[in-house]
Amino acid sequence: MRVLLTGHQGYLGTVMAPVLKAAGHDVVGLDAGLFADCVLGPRPEDPPGQRVDLRDVTAEHVAGVDAVIHLAALSNDPLGSLAPELTYDINHHASVHLARLARDAGVRRFLYASTCSVYGAAGGDDLVAEDAPLRPVTPYAESKVRVEDDLHALADDDFTPVYMRNATAFGFSPRLRADIVLNNLVGHALLSGEVLVLSDGTPWRPLVHAADIARAFTAALTAPHEAVHDRAFNIGSEINNVTVAEIAGQVAEAVAGSKVVITGETGADPRSYRVDFSRFRAAIPGFDCEWTVKQGALELADAYRKFDLNREDFERRYTRLAVLRAASDAGTVDDTLRRRR
């Protein structure tokens, strides 16, 4: 199968591309390249790709493609809140434009990287399933809800959108992100000796390893039509439904000599949800996530040590908001986050 992978030079795309290739797929990438240099360790070998802003995609970019895996986005809540209008322009409008082009070009399957953040203010200890009310509390999560709604309107017998609501990702990628919770806490533990938690530590977070996300998308790509057509799936594992304080405790165990420091300075986080992941396991018999939070913490600590992670890179090179601000200051992107030629 010929697969267009958007965001192939991002944190998840860099992990997913070789998994797709190993499964026998012909992968072509599409990426604006904003984070292509956020590399820790040896530079990864990318699939053949096109450097294109998502807002500039045309019919030629989806010609001859059997399926699209759409990861590209302004990713995570702080970055999405930087310029909400750009979040909706890129994450929502450009995503739906890509889907329409794909449908018109005869692409039969469109796997969309949504997020469990759509449950944002669910609260409580009950597990939330895909039919739970959606309560996004950030522009990032709201943009994901809007795309799901618009893709549903595009679905027909020949075009199958699938909404992959990923839990919060963790784990090592050659294109690292240090601004997601486990990756961030492990970095703080190694660099300062403190597992620094700014909230009160009580919110629930569902986590999932980048490699398990890659496996889930690969499985959904070839799943029977009736199993996945126009359906939303939570991607993760119930064992990785943990509070932020519990995540911090796992990190302290993985990084010897570190200690948990919960400052509570940002107060209680309204984003709190425990998630039910059984629908995807039922749709894809035999699938289950392989990575636990503790295993991910150990993996990250080993990689950070091996590749000599330093504080400056941790805070700037591997933090999406800092990368974009540096690019803006350097004049390599304009006010709309388009790369200057």
PDB file of C-alpha atoms in Angstrom, residues 168-288:
ATOM      1  CA  THR A 168      -0.474  11.543  25.703  1.00  0.00           C
ATOM      2  CA  ALA A 169       2.597  10.204  23.949  1.00  0.00           C
ATOM      3  CA  PHE A 170       5.865   9.313  25.640  1.00  0.00           C
ATOM      4  CA  GLY A 171       9.094   7.541  24.813  1.00  0.00           C
ATOM      5  CA  PHE A 172      12.240   8.092  22.835  1.00  0.00           C
ATOM      6  CA  SER A 173      12.161   9.292  19.241  1.00  0.00           C
ATOM      7  CA  PRO A 174      15.206  10.355  17.214  1.00  0.00           C
ATOM      8  CA  ARG A 175      13.306  13.638  16.827  1.00  0.00           C
ATOM      9  CA  LEU A 176      12.723  14.236  20.479  1.00  0.00           C
ATOM     10  CA  ARG A 177      10.026  16.244  22.187  1.00  0.00           C
ATOM     11  CA  ALA A 178      10.761  17.345  25.731  1.00  0.00           C
ATOM     12  CA  ASP A 179       7.468  19.188  26.208  1.00  0.00           C
ATOM     13  CA  ILE A 180       5.279  16.156  26.893  1.00  0.00           C
ATOM     14  CA  VAL A 181       4.891  15.023  30.442  1.00  0.00           C
ATOM     15  CA  LEU A 182       6.983  11.862  30.854  1.00  0.00           C
ATOM     16  CA  ASN A 183       9.745  12.984  28.492  1.00  0.00           C
ATOM     17  CA  ASN A 184       9.881  16.287  30.349  1.00  0.00           C
ATOM     18  CA  LEU A 185       9.963  14.846  33.844  1.00  0.00           C
ATOM     19  CA  VAL A 186      12.733  12.369  32.988  1.00  0.00           C
ATOM     20  CA  GLY A 187      14.806  15.218  31.558  1.00  0.00           C
ATOM     21  CA  HIS A 188      14.348  17.337  34.667  1.00  0.00           C
ATOM     22  CA  ALA A 189      15.253  14.384  36.869  1.00  0.00           C
ATOM     23  CA  LEU A 190      18.523  13.757  35.047  1.00  0.00           C
ATOM     24  CA  LEU A 191      19.545  17.389  34.630  1.00  0.00           C
ATOM     25  CA  SER A 192      18.561  18.725  38.044  1.00  0.00           C
ATOM     26  CA  GLY A 193      17.930  15.771  40.310  1.00  0.00           C
ATOM     27  CA  GLU A 194      14.331  16.898  40.745  1.00  0.00           C
ATOM     28  CA  VAL A 195      11.185  15.470  39.188  1.00  0.00           C
ATOM     29  CA  LEU A 196       9.507  18.843  38.951  1.00  0.00           C
ATOM     30  CA  VAL A 197       5.685  18.948  38.904  1.00  0.00           C
ATOM     31  CA  LEU A 198       4.158  22.418  38.684  1.00  0.00           C
ATOM     32  CA  SER A 199       0.525  21.345  39.124  1.00  0.00           C
ATOM     33  CA  ASP A 200      -0.859  19.746  42.248  1.00  0.00           C
ATOM     34  CA  GLY A 201      -0.220  16.302  40.760  1.00  0.00           C
ATOM     35  CA  THR A 202      -3.813  15.089  41.028  1.00  0.00           C
ATOM     36  CA  PRO A 203      -5.029  15.135  37.385  1.00  0.00           C
ATOM     37  CA  TRP A 204      -5.382  11.830  35.572  1.00  0.00           C
ATOM     38  CA  ARG A 205      -3.380  11.354  32.398  1.00  0.00           C
ATOM     39  CA  PRO A 206      -3.590   8.439  29.967  1.00  0.00           C
ATOM     40  CA  LEU A 207      -0.184   7.787  28.410  1.00  0.00           C
ATOM     41  CA  VAL A 208       0.948   5.752  25.388  1.00  0.00           C
ATOM     42  CA  HIS A 209       4.381   5.067  23.927  1.00  0.00           C
ATOM     43  CA  ALA A 210       5.179   6.479  20.485  1.00  0.00           C
ATOM     44  CA  ALA A 211       5.998   2.960  19.272  1.00  0.00           C
ATOM     45  CA  ASP A 212       2.580   1.678  20.375  1.00  0.00           C
ATOM     46  CA  ILE A 213       0.919   4.551  18.507  1.00  0.00           C
ATOM     47  CA  ALA A 214       2.883   3.532  15.411  1.00  0.00           C
ATOM     48  CA  ARG A 215       1.752  -0.072  15.781  1.00  0.00           C
ATOM     49  CA  ALA A 216      -1.869   0.977  16.262  1.00  0.00           C
ATOM     50  CA  PHE A 217      -1.906   3.131  13.121  1.00  0.00           C
ATOM     51  CA  THR A 218      -0.236   0.358  11.144  1.00  0.00           C
ATOM     52  CA  ALA A 219      -2.896  -2.104  12.302  1.00  0.00           C
ATOM     53  CA  ALA A 220      -5.751   0.305  11.512  1.00  0.00           C
ATOM     54  CA  LEU A 221      -4.375   0.853   8.038  1.00  0.00           C
ATOM     55  CA  THR A 222      -5.307  -2.649   6.890  1.00  0.00           C
ATOM     56  CA  ALA A 223      -8.135  -3.497   9.300  1.00  0.00           C
ATOM     57  CA  PRO A 224     -11.430  -4.610   7.737  1.00  0.00           C
ATOM     58  CA  HIS A 225     -13.548  -1.728   6.494  1.00  0.00           C
ATOM     59  CA  GLU A 226     -16.473  -2.554   8.753  1.00  0.00           C
ATOM     60  CA  ALA A 227     -14.219  -2.607  11.841  1.00  0.00           C
ATOM     61  CA  VAL A 228     -12.920   0.941  11.501  1.00  0.00           C
ATOM     62  CA  HIS A 229     -15.101   2.894   9.045  1.00  0.00           C
ATOM     63  CA  ASP A 230     -15.935   6.368  10.380  1.00  0.00           C
ATOM     64  CA  ARG A 231     -15.162   5.324  13.953  1.00  0.00           C
ATOM     65  CA  ALA A 232     -13.247   6.932  16.809  1.00  0.00           C
ATOM     66  CA  PHE A 233     -10.758   4.889  18.816  1.00  0.00           C
ATOM     67  CA  ASN A 234      -8.924   5.694  22.016  1.00  0.00           C
ATOM     68  CA  ILE A 235      -5.313   4.580  21.580  1.00  0.00           C
ATOM     69  CA  GLY A 236      -3.491   3.471  24.692  1.00  0.00           C
ATOM     70  CA  SER A 237      -3.786   1.058  27.601  1.00  0.00           C
ATOM     71  CA  GLU A 238      -5.699   1.232  30.879  1.00  0.00           C
ATOM     72  CA  ILE A 239      -2.542   0.298  32.794  1.00  0.00           C
ATOM     73  CA  ASN A 240      -1.111   3.655  31.734  1.00  0.00           C
ATOM     74  CA  ASN A 241      -3.987   5.700  33.174  1.00  0.00           C
ATOM     75  CA  VAL A 242      -1.982   7.445  35.888  1.00  0.00           C
ATOM     76  CA  THR A 243      -2.023  10.671  37.869  1.00  0.00           C
ATOM     77  CA  VAL A 244       0.702  13.214  37.282  1.00  0.00           C
ATOM     78  CA  ALA A 245       2.012  12.496  40.782  1.00  0.00           C
ATOM     79  CA  GLU A 246       2.185   8.780  39.948  1.00  0.00           C
ATOM     80  CA  ILE A 247       4.097   9.567  36.755  1.00  0.00           C
ATOM     81  CA  ALA A 248       6.561  11.587  38.817  1.00  0.00           C
ATOM     82  CA  GLY A 249       6.992   8.683  41.217  1.00  0.00           C
ATOM     83  CA  GLN A 250       7.764   6.305  38.346  1.00  0.00           C
ATOM     84  CA  VAL A 251      10.371   8.752  37.049  1.00  0.00           C
ATOM     85  CA  ALA A 252      12.030   9.018  40.459  1.00  0.00           C
ATOM     86  CA  GLU A 253      12.324   5.230  40.528  1.00  0.00           C
ATOM     87  CA  ALA A 254      13.843   5.174  37.040  1.00  0.00           C
ATOM     88  CA  VAL A 255      16.378   7.953  37.689  1.00  0.00           C
ATOM     89  CA  ALA A 256      18.393   7.008  40.732  1.00  0.00           C
ATOM     90  CA  GLY A 257      19.055   9.848  43.139  1.00  0.00           C
ATOM     91  CA  SER A 258      16.225  12.048  41.921  1.00  0.00           C
ATOM     92  CA  LYS A 259      13.368  13.221  44.100  1.00  0.00           C
ATOM     93  CA  VAL A 260       9.805  14.303  43.391  1.00  0.00           C
ATOM     94  CA  VAL A 261       9.058  18.005  43.903  1.00  0.00           C
ATOM     95  CA  ILE A 262       5.395  18.993  43.545  1.00  0.00           C
ATOM     96  CA  THR A 263       5.159  22.766  43.724  1.00  0.00           C
ATOM     97  CA  GLY A 264       1.460  23.147  42.964  1.00  0.00           C
ATOM     98  CA  GLU A 265       2.205  26.641  41.650  1.00  0.00           C
ATOM     99  CA  THR A 266      -0.076  26.269  38.630  1.00  0.00           C
ATOM    100  CA  GLY A 267      -2.909  24.883  40.761  1.00  0.00           C
ATOM    101  CA  ALA A 268      -5.320  22.167  39.744  1.00  0.00           C
ATOM    102  CA  ASP A 269      -5.336  21.346  36.036  1.00  0.00           C
ATOM    103  CA  PRO A 270      -8.875  21.119  34.585  1.00  0.00           C
ATOM    104  CA  ARG A 271      -7.666  18.502  32.093  1.00  0.00           C
ATOM    105  CA  SER A 272      -8.227  15.218  33.898  1.00  0.00           C
ATOM    106  CA  TYR A 273      -9.530  11.978  32.416  1.00  0.00           C
ATOM    107  CA  ARG A 274      -9.126   8.214  32.701  1.00  0.00           C
ATOM    108  CA  VAL A 275      -9.734   6.448  29.425  1.00  0.00           C
ATOM    109  CA  ASP A 276     -11.238   3.157  28.253  1.00  0.00           C
ATOM    110  CA  PHE A 277      -9.204   1.667  25.387  1.00  0.00           C
ATOM    111  CA  SER A 278     -11.184  -1.529  24.841  1.00  0.00           C
ATOM    112  CA  ARG A 279     -12.891  -0.521  21.578  1.00  0.00           C
ATOM    113  CA  PHE A 280      -9.658  -0.627  19.567  1.00  0.00           C
ATOM    114  CA  ARG A 281      -8.667  -3.994  21.033  1.00  0.00           C
ATOM    115  CA  ALA A 282     -12.081  -5.342  20.029  1.00  0.00           C
ATOM    116  CA  ALA A 283     -11.751  -3.949  16.504  1.00  0.00           C
ATOM    117  CA  ILE A 284      -8.173  -5.219  16.068  1.00  0.00           C
ATOM    118  CA  PRO A 285      -8.002  -8.658  17.717  1.00  0.00           C
ATOM    119  CA  GLY A 286      -4.577  -9.368  19.156  1.00  0.00           C
ATOM    120  CA  PHE A 287      -3.547  -5.736  19.495  1.00  0.00           C
ATOM    121  CA  ASP A 288      -2.389  -4.417  22.834  1.00  0.00           C
TER     122      ASP A 288
END
